[in-house]
Tab-separated table of C-alpha atoms in Angstrom:
chain	number	residue	atom	x	y	z
A	48	LYS	CA	13.480	195.190	3.798
A	49	PRO	CA	16.170	193.501	1.670
A	50	PRO	CA	19.704	194.495	2.716
A	51	CYS	CA	20.606	195.616	-0.804
A	52	GLY	CA	17.536	197.829	-1.213
A	53	ALA	CA	14.238	197.321	-3.019
A	54	GLY	CA	15.800	197.331	-6.488
A	55	GLY	CA	18.521	194.873	-5.585
A	56	GLY	CA	16.018	192.743	-3.711
A	57	MET	CA	13.798	192.545	-6.778
A	58	ILE	CA	16.708	191.526	-8.987
A	59	LEU	CA	17.616	188.743	-6.568
A	60	ALA	CA	13.965	187.687	-6.406
A	61	LEU	CA	13.724	187.478	-10.195
A	62	LEU	CA	16.966	185.522	-10.403
A	63	GLY	CA	15.867	183.119	-7.686
A	64	SER	CA	12.492	182.659	-9.385
A	65	TYR	CA	14.193	181.929	-12.699
A	66	LEU	CA	16.453	179.310	-11.096
A	67	ILE	CA	13.488	177.601	-9.427
A	68	GLY	CA	11.689	177.530	-12.757
A	69	SER	CA	14.803	176.095	-14.391
A	70	ILE	CA	14.649	172.866	-12.369
A	71	PRO	CA	13.912	170.340	-15.190
A	72	THR	CA	11.346	168.224	-13.359
A	73	GLY	CA	10.179	166.071	-16.272
A	74	PHE	CA	13.714	165.439	-17.476
A	75	LEU	CA	14.841	164.351	-14.002
A	76	VAL	CA	11.798	162.156	-13.340
A	77	VAL	CA	12.111	160.238	-16.621
A	78	LYS	CA	15.866	159.943	-16.161
A	79	TRP	CA	15.256	158.414	-12.737
A	80	LEU	CA	12.354	156.139	-13.705
A	81	LYS	CA	13.308	155.066	-17.223
A	82	ARG	CA	17.012	155.918	-17.546
A	83	MET	CA	16.088	157.842	-20.673
A	84	ASP	CA	16.650	161.371	-21.960
A	85	LEU	CA	13.122	162.769	-22.308
A	86	ARG	CA	14.332	165.161	-24.977
A	87	THR	CA	14.976	162.237	-27.349
A	88	VAL	CA	11.548	160.563	-27.176
A	89	GLY	CA	7.966	161.492	-28.037
A	90	SER	CA	7.678	165.187	-28.786
A	91	GLY	CA	11.069	165.871	-27.195
A	92	ASN	CA	9.434	168.259	-24.721
A	93	ILE	CA	10.268	168.009	-21.014
A	94	GLY	CA	6.733	168.813	-19.829
A	95	ALA	CA	4.095	166.644	-18.178
A	96	THR	CA	2.343	165.651	-21.424
A	97	ASN	CA	5.455	164.068	-22.899
A	98	VAL	CA	6.314	162.507	-19.531
A	99	GLY	CA	2.936	160.769	-19.700
A	100	ARG	CA	3.802	159.263	-23.082
A	101	VAL	CA	7.054	157.846	-21.742
A	102	ALA	CA	6.497	157.107	-18.052
A	103	GLY	CA	2.738	156.902	-17.539
A	104	THR	CA	-0.073	158.901	-15.983
A	105	GLY	CA	1.262	158.869	-12.430
A	106	ALA	CA	4.604	160.330	-13.432
A	107	SER	CA	2.867	162.878	-15.635
A	108	ALA	CA	0.614	164.024	-12.770
A	109	ALA	CA	3.582	164.303	-10.394
A	110	VAL	CA	5.558	166.378	-12.894
A	111	PHE	CA	2.552	168.628	-13.536
A	112	LEU	CA	2.097	169.325	-9.820
A	113	ILE	CA	5.786	169.996	-9.230
A	114	ASP	CA	5.992	172.248	-12.282
A	115	ALA	CA	2.923	174.133	-11.004
A	116	ALA	CA	4.660	174.504	-7.639
A	117	LYS	CA	7.577	176.131	-9.460
A	118	GLY	CA	5.148	178.953	-10.253
A	119	ILE	CA	3.559	179.088	-6.802
A	120	VAL	CA	6.745	179.355	-4.736
A	121	PRO	CA	8.092	182.530	-6.416
A	122	VAL	CA	4.720	184.283	-6.141
A	123	LEU	CA	3.947	183.423	-2.524
A	124	PHE	CA	7.387	183.156	-0.945
A	125	ILE	CA	9.986	184.975	-3.061
A	126	ALA	CA	8.187	188.091	-4.330
A	127	PRO	CA	7.123	189.235	-0.832
A	128	GLN	CA	10.796	189.256	0.195
A	129	ALA	CA	11.699	191.640	-2.624
A	130	SER	CA	9.870	194.589	-1.121
A	131	GLU	CA	7.474	195.271	1.720
A	132	ALA	CA	5.137	196.729	-0.919
A	133	ALA	CA	5.776	194.103	-3.587
A	134	GLY	CA	2.143	193.816	-4.625
A	135	SER	CA	0.645	191.980	-7.581
A	136	THR	CA	3.133	193.319	-10.128
A	137	ALA	CA	6.180	191.958	-8.292
A	138	ALA	CA	4.378	188.644	-7.775
A	139	LEU	CA	3.564	188.401	-11.487
A	140	ALA	CA	7.090	189.405	-12.449
A	141	CYS	CA	8.587	186.655	-10.274
A	142	GLY	CA	6.051	184.211	-11.690
A	143	LEU	CA	7.000	185.218	-15.214
A	144	ALA	CA	10.680	184.700	-14.342
A	145	ALA	CA	9.840	181.172	-13.172
A	146	VAL	CA	8.013	180.437	-16.435
A	147	LEU	CA	11.013	181.726	-18.385
A	148	GLY	CA	13.190	179.417	-16.321
A	149	HIS	CA	10.978	176.444	-17.155
A	150	ASN	CA	10.917	177.315	-20.856
A	151	PHE	CA	14.600	178.209	-21.096
A	152	PRO	CA	16.355	176.373	-18.236
A	153	VAL	CA	19.994	177.184	-17.640
A	154	PHE	CA	20.505	173.553	-16.566
A	155	LEU	CA	19.491	172.175	-19.998
A	156	ARG	CA	21.202	174.745	-22.227
A	157	PHE	CA	18.033	176.859	-22.333
A	158	LYS	CA	15.929	174.147	-24.031
A	159	GLY	CA	12.923	173.461	-21.834
A	160	GLY	CA	9.181	173.022	-21.734
A	161	LYS	CA	6.150	175.057	-22.721
A	162	GLY	CA	5.359	176.585	-19.359
A	163	VAL	CA	1.705	175.572	-19.045
A	164	ALA	CA	1.815	173.956	-15.596
A	165	THR	CA	4.128	176.637	-14.194
A	166	THR	CA	1.852	179.354	-15.605
A	167	ILE	CA	-1.139	177.717	-13.929
A	168	GLY	CA	0.733	177.809	-10.622
A	169	VAL	CA	1.533	181.489	-11.134
A	170	LEU	CA	-2.051	182.383	-12.002
A	171	LEU	CA	-3.699	180.478	-9.165
A	172	SER	CA	-1.381	182.024	-6.584
A	173	ALA	CA	-1.122	185.575	-7.999
A	174	MET	CA	-4.551	186.008	-9.640
A	175	PRO	CA	-6.930	183.226	-8.508
A	176	ILE	CA	-9.889	184.403	-10.595
A	177	VAL	CA	-7.738	184.607	-13.740
A	178	GLY	CA	-6.327	181.180	-12.898
A	179	ALA	CA	-9.820	179.741	-12.476
A	180	ALA	CA	-10.862	181.193	-15.846
A	181	TYR	CA	-7.755	179.666	-17.428
A	182	LEU	CA	-8.611	176.213	-16.045
A	183	LEU	CA	-12.250	176.513	-17.151
A	184	VAL	CA	-11.266	177.389	-20.729
A	185	TRP	CA	-8.607	174.676	-20.765
A	186	GLY	CA	-11.011	172.043	-19.437
A	187	ALA	CA	-13.792	173.047	-21.842
A	188	CYS	CA	-11.470	172.810	-24.848
A	189	LEU	CA	-10.154	169.427	-23.723
A	190	MET	CA	-13.693	168.068	-23.436
A	191	LEU	CA	-14.731	169.505	-26.803
A	192	TRP	CA	-11.683	168.711	-28.954
A	193	ARG	CA	-9.376	166.512	-26.803
A	194	TYR	CA	-6.261	168.406	-27.876
A	195	VAL	CA	-4.068	169.368	-24.907
A	196	SER	CA	-2.165	171.890	-27.010
A	197	LEU	CA	-5.288	173.621	-28.334
A	198	GLY	CA	-6.697	173.850	-24.834
A	199	SER	CA	-3.456	175.339	-23.548
A	200	MET	CA	-3.350	177.999	-26.256
A	201	ALA	CA	-7.025	178.902	-25.951
A	202	ALA	CA	-6.622	179.191	-22.184
A	203	ALA	CA	-3.552	181.379	-22.696
A	204	VAL	CA	-5.680	183.892	-24.597
A	205	SER	CA	-8.042	184.014	-21.618
A	206	ILE	CA	-5.296	185.412	-19.362
A	207	PRO	CA	-5.190	189.017	-20.654
A	208	VAL	CA	-8.880	188.910	-21.578
A	209	THR	CA	-9.874	188.073	-17.987
A	210	GLN	CA	-7.421	190.634	-16.628
A	211	TRP	CA	-8.957	193.293	-18.884
A	212	VAL	CA	-12.493	192.381	-17.807
A	213	LEU	CA	-11.420	192.621	-14.164
A	214	HIS	CA	-9.706	196.007	-14.757
A	215	HIS	CA	-6.239	194.890	-13.683
A	216	PRO	CA	-3.465	197.541	-13.760
A	217	LEU	CA	-1.841	198.095	-17.150
A	218	ILE	CA	1.558	196.730	-16.088
A	219	ASP	CA	-0.082	193.530	-14.807
A	220	LEU	CA	-1.998	193.257	-18.090
A	221	VAL	CA	1.276	193.555	-20.014
A	222	LEU	CA	2.820	190.772	-17.910
A	223	GLY	CA	-0.282	188.663	-18.541
A	224	ILE	CA	0.053	189.203	-22.285
A	225	VAL	CA	3.694	188.075	-22.097
A	226	LEU	CA	2.659	184.917	-20.204
A	227	ALA	CA	0.047	184.180	-22.875
A	228	LEU	CA	2.447	184.799	-25.763
A	229	LEU	CA	5.074	182.534	-24.202
A	230	ILE	CA	2.612	179.632	-24.165
A	231	ILE	CA	1.460	180.229	-27.743
A	232	VAL	CA	4.969	180.688	-29.155
A	233	ARG	CA	6.200	177.545	-27.402
A	234	HIS	CA	3.405	175.612	-29.139
A	235	ARG	CA	4.648	176.399	-32.666
A	236	ALA	CA	5.226	172.728	-33.499
A	237	ASN	CA	1.763	171.841	-32.189
A	238	ILE	CA	0.198	174.555	-34.339
A	239	GLU	CA	1.856	173.046	-37.390
A	240	ARG	CA	0.665	169.530	-36.468
A	241	LEU	CA	-2.856	170.841	-35.895
A	242	ARG	CA	-2.738	172.415	-39.343
A	243	GLN	CA	-1.554	169.131	-40.879
A	244	GLY	CA	-3.994	167.003	-38.891
A	245	THR	CA	-1.245	165.010	-37.153
A	246	GLU	CA	-1.565	166.441	-33.648
A	247	PRO	CA	-2.476	163.631	-31.213
A	248	ARG	CA	-5.642	163.878	-29.147
A	249	ILE	CA	-5.722	162.738	-25.535
A	250	GLY	CA	-4.945	159.019	-25.429
A	251	GLN	CA	-3.305	158.945	-28.853
A	252	HIS	CA	0.394	158.578	-29.562
A	253	LEU	CA	2.345	161.278	-31.327
A	254	ARG	CA	2.906	160.449	-35.002
A	255	THR	CA	6.413	161.281	-36.098
């Protein structure tokens, strides 16, 4: 049991999860490999997709896996420390805090990524079936239309839908809806490019 009580333990867990999520993996990797500020090139996003445009597939894959781990660690290792009866809700809450950290990192003046990889890490560790459904929808959309952004948004919608089908508790469903909305809202620029027909497919360069 946390020394400051369950409530205090949960607050510390959420804060720790947020700080883990705030680690700007893509920014640091590109800074190290290319001596460039990732925010000034490509789409300006610090996520794995933009890393791939600047530093190649290997760097992109590494950033994706590390960003996913930023969602796994809070769920599996931080949430259980918050309370002996933390359960799925505490795990999801810590995962959500990590996604918020990735999207709004304190280390980069709250200007971060879109949270897709970190959300995948959260889902696979907190709700494996929901995570599997997310990956299936994402993969199907990528094969059909070859738009990473469209696949990410379509997969986001599958989060609360799958939770509802599986009869998850209402509070968990609400947290799932927030995770989905975060992904969709962070893709506002992509939605506009899709509307204009300028959104790049896989293998294409972003037209600015």
